[in-house]
PDB file of C-alpha atoms in Angstrom:
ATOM      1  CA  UNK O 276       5.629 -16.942   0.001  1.00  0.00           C
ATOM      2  CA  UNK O 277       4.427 -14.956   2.650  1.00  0.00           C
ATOM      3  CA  UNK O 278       1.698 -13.107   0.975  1.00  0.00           C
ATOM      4  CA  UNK O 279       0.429 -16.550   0.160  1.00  0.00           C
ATOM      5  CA  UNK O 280       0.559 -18.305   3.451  1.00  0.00           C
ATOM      6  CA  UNK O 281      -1.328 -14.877   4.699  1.00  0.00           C
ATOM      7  CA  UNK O 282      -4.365 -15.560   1.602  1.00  0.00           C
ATOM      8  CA  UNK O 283      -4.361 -19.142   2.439  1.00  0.00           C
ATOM      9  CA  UNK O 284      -4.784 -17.789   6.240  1.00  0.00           C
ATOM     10  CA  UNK O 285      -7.642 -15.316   5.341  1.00  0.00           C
ATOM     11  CA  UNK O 286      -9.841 -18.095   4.072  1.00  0.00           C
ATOM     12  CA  UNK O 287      -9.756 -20.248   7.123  1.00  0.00           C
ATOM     13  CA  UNK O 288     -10.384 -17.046   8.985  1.00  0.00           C
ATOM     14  CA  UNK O 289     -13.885 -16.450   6.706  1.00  0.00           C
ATOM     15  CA  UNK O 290     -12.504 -13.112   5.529  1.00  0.00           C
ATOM     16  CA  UNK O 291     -11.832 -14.726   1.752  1.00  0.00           C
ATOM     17  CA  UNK O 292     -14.355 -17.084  -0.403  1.00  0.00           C
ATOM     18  CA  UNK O 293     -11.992 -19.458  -2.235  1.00  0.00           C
ATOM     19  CA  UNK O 294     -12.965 -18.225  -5.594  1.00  0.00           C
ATOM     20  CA  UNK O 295     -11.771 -14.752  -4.340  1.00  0.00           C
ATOM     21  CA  UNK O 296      -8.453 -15.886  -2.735  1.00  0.00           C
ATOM     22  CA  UNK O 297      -7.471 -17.780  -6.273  1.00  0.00           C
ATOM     23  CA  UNK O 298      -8.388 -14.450  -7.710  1.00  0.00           C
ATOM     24  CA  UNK O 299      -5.898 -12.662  -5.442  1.00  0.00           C
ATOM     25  CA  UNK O 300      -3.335 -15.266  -5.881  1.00  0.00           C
ATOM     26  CA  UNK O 301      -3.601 -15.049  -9.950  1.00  0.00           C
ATOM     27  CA  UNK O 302      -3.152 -11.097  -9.230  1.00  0.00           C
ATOM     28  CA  UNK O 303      -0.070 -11.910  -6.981  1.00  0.00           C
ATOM     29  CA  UNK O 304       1.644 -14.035  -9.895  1.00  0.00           C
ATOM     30  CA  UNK O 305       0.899 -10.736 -11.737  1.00  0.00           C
ATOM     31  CA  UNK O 306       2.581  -8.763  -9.809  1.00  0.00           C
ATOM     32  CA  UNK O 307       5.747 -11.250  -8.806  1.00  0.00           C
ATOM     33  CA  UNK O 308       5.960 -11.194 -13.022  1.00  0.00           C
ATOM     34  CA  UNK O 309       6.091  -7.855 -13.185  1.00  0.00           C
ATOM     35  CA  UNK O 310       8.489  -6.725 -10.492  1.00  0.00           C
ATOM     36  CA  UNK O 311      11.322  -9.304 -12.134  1.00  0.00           C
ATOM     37  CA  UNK O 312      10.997  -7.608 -15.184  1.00  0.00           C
ATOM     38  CA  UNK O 313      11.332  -4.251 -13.837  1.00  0.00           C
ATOM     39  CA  UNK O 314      13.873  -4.937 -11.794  1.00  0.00           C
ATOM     40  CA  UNK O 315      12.029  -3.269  -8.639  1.00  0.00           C
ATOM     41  CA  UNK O 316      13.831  -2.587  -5.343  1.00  0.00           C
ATOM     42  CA  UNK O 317      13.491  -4.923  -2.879  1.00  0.00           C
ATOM     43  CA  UNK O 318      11.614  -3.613   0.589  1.00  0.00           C
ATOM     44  CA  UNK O 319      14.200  -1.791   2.685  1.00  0.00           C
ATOM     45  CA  UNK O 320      12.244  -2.203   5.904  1.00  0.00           C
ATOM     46  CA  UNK O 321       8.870  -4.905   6.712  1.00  0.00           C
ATOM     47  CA  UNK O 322       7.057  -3.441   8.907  1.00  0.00           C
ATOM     48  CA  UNK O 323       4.866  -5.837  11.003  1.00  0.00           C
ATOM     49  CA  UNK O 324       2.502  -4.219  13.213  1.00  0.00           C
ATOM     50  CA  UNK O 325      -0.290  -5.734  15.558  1.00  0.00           C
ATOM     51  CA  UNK O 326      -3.058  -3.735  17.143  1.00  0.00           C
ATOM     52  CA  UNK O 327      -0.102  -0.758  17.120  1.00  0.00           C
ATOM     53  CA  UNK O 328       0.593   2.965  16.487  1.00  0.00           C
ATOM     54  CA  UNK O 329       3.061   3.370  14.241  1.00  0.00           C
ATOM     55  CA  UNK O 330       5.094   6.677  12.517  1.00  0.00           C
ATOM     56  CA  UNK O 331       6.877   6.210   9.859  1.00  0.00           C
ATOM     57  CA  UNK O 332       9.446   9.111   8.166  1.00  0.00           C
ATOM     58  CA  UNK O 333      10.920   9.156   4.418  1.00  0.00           C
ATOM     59  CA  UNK O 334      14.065  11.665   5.906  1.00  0.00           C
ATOM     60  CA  UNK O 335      15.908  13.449   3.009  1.00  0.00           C
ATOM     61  CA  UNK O 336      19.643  12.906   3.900  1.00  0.00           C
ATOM     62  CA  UNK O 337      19.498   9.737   5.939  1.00  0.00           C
ATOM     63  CA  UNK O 338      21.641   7.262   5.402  1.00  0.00           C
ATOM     64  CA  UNK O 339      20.329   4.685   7.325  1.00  0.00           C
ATOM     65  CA  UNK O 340      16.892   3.669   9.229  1.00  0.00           C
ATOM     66  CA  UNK O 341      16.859   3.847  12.964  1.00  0.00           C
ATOM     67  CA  UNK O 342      13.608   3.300  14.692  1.00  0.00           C
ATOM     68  CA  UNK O 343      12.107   3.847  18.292  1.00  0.00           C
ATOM     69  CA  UNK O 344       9.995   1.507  20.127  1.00  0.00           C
ATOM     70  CA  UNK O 345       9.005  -2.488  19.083  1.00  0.00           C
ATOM     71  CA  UNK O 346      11.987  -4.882  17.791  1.00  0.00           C
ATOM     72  CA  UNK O 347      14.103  -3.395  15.296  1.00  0.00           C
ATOM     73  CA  UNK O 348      16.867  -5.540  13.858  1.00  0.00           C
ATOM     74  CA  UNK O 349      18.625  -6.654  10.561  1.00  0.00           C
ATOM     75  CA  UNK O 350      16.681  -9.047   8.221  1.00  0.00           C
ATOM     76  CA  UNK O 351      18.654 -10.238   5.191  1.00  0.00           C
ATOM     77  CA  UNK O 352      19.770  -7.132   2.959  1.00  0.00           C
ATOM     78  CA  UNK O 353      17.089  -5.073   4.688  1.00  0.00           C
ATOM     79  CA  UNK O 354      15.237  -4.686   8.160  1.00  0.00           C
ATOM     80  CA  UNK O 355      12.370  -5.752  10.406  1.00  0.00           C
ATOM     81  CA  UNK O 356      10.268  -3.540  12.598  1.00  0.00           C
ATOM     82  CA  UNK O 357       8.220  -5.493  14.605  1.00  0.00           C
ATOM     83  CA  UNK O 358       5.441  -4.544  17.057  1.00  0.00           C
ATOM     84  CA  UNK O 359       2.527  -5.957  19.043  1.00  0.00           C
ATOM     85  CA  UNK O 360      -0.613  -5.120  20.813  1.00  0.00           C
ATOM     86  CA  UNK O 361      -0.423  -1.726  22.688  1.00  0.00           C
ATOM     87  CA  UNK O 362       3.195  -0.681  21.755  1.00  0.00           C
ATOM     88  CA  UNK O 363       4.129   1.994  20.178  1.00  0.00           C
ATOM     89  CA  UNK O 364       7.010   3.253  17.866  1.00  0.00           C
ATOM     90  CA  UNK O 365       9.121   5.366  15.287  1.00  0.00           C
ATOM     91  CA  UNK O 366      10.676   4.908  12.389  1.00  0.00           C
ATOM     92  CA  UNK O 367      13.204   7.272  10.446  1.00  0.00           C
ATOM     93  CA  UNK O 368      14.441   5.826   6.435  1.00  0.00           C
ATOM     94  CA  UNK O 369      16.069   7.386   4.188  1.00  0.00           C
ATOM     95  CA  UNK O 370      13.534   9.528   1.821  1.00  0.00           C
ATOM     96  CA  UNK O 371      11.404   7.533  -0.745  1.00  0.00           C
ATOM     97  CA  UNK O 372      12.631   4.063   0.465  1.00  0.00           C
ATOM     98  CA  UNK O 373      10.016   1.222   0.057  1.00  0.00           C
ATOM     99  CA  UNK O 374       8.275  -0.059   3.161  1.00  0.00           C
ATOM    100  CA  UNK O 375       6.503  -3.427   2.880  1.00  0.00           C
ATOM    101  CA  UNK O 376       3.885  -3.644   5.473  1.00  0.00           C
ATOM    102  CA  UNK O 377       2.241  -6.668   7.309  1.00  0.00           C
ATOM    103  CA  UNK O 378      -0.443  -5.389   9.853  1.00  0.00           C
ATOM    104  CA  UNK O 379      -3.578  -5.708  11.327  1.00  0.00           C
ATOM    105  CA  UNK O 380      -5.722  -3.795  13.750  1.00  0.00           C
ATOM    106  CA  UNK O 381      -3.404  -0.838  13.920  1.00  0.00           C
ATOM    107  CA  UNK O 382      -2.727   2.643  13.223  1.00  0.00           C
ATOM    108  CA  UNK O 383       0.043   4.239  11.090  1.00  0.00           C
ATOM    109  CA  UNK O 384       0.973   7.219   9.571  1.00  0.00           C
ATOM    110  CA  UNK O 385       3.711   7.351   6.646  1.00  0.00           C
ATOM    111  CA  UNK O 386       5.667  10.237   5.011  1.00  0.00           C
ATOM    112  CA  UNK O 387       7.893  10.036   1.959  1.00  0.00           C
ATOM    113  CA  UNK O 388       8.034   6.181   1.422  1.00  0.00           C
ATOM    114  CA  UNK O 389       6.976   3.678  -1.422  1.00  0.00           C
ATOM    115  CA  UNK O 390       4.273   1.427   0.631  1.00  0.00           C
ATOM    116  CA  UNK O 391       3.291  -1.789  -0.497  1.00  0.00           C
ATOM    117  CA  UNK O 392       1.947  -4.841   1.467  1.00  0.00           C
ATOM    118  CA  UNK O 393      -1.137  -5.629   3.018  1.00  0.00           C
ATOM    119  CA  UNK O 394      -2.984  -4.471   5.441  1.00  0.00           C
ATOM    120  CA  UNK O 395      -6.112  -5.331   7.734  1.00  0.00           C
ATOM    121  CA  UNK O 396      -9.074  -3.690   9.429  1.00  0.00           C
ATOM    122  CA  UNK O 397      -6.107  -0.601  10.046  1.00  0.00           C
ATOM    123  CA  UNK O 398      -6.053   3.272   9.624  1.00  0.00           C
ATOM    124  CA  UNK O 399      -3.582   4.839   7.617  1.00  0.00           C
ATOM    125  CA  UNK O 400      -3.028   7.619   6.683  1.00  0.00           C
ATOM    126  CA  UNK O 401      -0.384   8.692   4.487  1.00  0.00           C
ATOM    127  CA  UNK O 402       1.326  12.001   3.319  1.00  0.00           C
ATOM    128  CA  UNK O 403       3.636  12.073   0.156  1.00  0.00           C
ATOM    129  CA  UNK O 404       3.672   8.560  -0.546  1.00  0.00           C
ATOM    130  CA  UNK O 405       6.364   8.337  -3.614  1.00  0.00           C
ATOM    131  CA  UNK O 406       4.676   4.489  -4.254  1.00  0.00           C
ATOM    132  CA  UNK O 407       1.628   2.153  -3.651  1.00  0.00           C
ATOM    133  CA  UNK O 408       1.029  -1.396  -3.960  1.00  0.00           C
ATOM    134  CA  UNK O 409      -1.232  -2.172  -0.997  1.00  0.00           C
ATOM    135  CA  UNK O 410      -4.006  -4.345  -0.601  1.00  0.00           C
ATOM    136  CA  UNK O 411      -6.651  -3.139   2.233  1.00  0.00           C
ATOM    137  CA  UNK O 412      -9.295  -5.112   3.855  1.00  0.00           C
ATOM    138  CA  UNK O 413     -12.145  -3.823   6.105  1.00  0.00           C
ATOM    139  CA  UNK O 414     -10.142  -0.759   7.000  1.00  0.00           C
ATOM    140  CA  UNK O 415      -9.408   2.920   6.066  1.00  0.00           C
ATOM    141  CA  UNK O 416      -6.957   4.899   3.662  1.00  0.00           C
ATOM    142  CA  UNK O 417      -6.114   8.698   3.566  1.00  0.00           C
ATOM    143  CA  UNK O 418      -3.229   9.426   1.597  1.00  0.00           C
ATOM    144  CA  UNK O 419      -1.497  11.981  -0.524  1.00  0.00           C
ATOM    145  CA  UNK O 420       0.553  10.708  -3.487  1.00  0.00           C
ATOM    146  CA  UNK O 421       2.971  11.906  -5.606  1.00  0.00           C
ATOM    147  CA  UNK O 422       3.135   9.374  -8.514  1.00  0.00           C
ATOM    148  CA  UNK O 423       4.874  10.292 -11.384  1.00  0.00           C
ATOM    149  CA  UNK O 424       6.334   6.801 -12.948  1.00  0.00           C
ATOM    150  CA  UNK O 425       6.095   3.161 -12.635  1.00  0.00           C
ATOM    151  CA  UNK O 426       3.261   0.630 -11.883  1.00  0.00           C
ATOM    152  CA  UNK O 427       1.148   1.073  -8.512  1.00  0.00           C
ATOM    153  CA  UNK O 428      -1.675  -0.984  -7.286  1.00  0.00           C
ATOM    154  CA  UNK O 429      -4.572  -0.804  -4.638  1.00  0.00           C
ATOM    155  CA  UNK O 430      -7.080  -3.761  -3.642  1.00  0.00           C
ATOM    156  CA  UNK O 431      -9.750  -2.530  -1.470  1.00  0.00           C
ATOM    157  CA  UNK O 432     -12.225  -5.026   0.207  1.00  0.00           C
ATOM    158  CA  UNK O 433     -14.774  -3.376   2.259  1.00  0.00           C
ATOM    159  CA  UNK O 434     -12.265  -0.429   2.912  1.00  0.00           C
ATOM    160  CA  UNK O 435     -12.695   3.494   2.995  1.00  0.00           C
ATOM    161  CA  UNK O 436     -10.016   4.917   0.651  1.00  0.00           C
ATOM    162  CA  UNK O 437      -9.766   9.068   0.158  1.00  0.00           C
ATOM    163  CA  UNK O 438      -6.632   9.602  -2.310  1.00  0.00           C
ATOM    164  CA  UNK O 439      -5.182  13.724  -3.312  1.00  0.00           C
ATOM    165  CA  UNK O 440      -2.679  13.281  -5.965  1.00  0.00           C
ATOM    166  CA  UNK O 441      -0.636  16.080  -5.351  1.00  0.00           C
ATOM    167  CA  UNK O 442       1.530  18.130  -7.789  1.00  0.00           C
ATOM    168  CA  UNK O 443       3.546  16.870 -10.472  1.00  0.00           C
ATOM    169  CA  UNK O 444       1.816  13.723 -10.361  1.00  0.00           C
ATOM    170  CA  UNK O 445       1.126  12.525 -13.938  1.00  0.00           C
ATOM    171  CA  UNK O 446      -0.674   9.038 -14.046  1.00  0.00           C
ATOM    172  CA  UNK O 447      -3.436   7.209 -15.201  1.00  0.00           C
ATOM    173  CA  UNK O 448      -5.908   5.530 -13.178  1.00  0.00           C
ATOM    174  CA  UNK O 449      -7.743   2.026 -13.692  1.00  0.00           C
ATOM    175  CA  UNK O 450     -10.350   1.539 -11.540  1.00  0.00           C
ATOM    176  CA  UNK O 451     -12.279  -2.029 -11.270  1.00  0.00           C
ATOM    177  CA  UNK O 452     -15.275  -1.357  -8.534  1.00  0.00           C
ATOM    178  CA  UNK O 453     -17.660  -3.960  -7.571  1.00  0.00           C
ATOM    179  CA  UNK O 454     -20.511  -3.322  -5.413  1.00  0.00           C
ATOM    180  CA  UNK O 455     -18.207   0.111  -4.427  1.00  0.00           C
ATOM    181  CA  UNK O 456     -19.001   3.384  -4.556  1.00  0.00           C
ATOM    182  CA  UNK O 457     -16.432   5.589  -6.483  1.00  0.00           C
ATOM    183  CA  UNK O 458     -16.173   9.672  -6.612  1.00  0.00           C
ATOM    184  CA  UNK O 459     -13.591  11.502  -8.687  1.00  0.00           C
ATOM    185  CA  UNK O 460     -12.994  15.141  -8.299  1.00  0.00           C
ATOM    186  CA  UNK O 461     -10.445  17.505 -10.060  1.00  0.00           C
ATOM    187  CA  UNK O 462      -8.310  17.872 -13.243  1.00  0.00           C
ATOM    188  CA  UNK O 463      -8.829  14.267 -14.407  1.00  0.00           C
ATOM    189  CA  UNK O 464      -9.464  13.537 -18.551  1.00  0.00           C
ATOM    190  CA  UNK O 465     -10.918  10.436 -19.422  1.00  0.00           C
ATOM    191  CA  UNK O 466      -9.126   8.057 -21.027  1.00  0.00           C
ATOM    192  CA  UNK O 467      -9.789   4.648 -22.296  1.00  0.00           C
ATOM    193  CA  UNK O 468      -9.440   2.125 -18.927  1.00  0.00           C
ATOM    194  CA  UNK O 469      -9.981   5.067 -16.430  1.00  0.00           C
ATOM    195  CA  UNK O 470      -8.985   8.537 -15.822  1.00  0.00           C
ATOM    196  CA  UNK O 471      -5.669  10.733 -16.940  1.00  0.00           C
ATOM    197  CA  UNK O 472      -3.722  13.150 -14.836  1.00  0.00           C
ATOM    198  CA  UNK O 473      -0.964  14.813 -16.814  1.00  0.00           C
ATOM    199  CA  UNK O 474      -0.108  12.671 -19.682  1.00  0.00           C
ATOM    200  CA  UNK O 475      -0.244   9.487 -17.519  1.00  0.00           C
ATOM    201  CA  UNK O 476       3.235   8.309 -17.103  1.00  0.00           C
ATOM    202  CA  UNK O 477       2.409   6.181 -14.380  1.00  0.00           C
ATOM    203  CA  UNK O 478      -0.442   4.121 -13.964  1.00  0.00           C
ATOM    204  CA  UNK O 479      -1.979   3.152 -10.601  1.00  0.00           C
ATOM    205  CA  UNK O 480      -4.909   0.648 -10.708  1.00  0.00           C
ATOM    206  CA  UNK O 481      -7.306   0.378  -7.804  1.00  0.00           C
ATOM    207  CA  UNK O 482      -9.766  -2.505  -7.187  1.00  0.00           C
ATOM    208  CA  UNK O 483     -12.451  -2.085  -5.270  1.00  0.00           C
ATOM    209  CA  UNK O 484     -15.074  -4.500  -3.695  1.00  0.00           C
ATOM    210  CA  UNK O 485     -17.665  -3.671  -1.502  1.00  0.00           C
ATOM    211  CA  UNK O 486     -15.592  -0.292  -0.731  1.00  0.00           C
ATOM    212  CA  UNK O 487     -15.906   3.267  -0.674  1.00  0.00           C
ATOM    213  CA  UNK O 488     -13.144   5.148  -3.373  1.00  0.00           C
ATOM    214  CA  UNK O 489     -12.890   9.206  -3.546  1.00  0.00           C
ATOM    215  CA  UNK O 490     -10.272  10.625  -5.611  1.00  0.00           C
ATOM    216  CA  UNK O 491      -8.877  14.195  -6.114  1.00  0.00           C
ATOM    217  CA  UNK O 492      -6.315  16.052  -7.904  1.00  0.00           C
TER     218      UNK O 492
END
């Protein structure tokens, strides 16, 4: 419901067309479909950030998230962390835990989480991420991933994105790009609907309009 009322936002705002928000909304049902049959974890921690700087820490050990900084409280069977313009804050989960992010106009750095969410005109930059499922608009994306099962997914729309897949990762790689320019570097095979790594066990597939996409392994 959320994701929705944010599309349905996005095209008042001028940032969507309405052809591309019922695009987005088709890909949503997708994805809604597909994390009921696979029985996906729900988001331990949404993160909501506004014009912010945010750290965030996948902590081997941990047995529960504490944070630093912004409004940090319970939320159903998970958590909130919360924070607006100018603040800044810390957050420690326990190692591989997914984070569901809602920001815009901020800065964050993540280690050792599954990320997912959405995210606008922000800089991230991420190190180890065990999962992705992130759509990205007007903003920029440097991450290191470590993918070695399941489904992933990146939308870019007029975005910067620089992924390393680092060792074992063993996926394969769909990429849609529309007026985007894509580079891929490294020990990649091609395969039919993209590019292998390993013998592709998982399977991350990256949209791209208007965007800039360089990968290496």
């Amino acid at each position: 419901m959320e994701d929705r009322r944010r599309i349905l936002e996005m095209v008042r705002e001028g940032v969507l067309s309405p052809e591309e928000a019922l695009e987005l909304l088709a890909v949503l049902e997708d994805r809604e479909e597909g994390r009921a049959e696979e029985g996906l974890t729900p988001p331990l921690v949404r993160l909501v950030a506004q014009g912010a700087e945010v750290r965030v820490v996948g902590e081997k050990g941990l047995a529960s998230p504490r944070a630093e900084g912004g409004e940090f409280r319970q939320e159903g069977e998970g958590h909130l962390f919360r924070l607006g313009v100018g603040e800044e804050g810390r957050l420690w989960i326990p190692e591989g835990s997914p984070v569901h992010l809602e920001a815009k106009a901020s800065n964050l750095e993540l280690s050792r989480v599954a990320l997912s969410g959405q995210a606008h005109g922000c800089n991230l930059e991420g190190e180890e991420l065990l999962g992705l499922d992130l759509r990205l608009v007007a903003g920029n994306l440097e991450a290191g991933l470590l993918l070695q099962e399941g489904r992933h997914g990146l939308d870019l729309k007029a975005a910067n994105a620089e992924l390393r897949f680092l060792p074992p990762s063993d996926l394969l790689l769909e990429v849609e790009a529309r007026l985007s320019s894509l580079e891929v570097e490294g020990a990649w095979t091609r395969a039919p609907g993209g590019y292998r790594l390993g013998e592709g066990r998982a399977v991350l597939r990256v949209r791209a309009f208007a965007s800039n996409l360089e990968v290496e392994a």
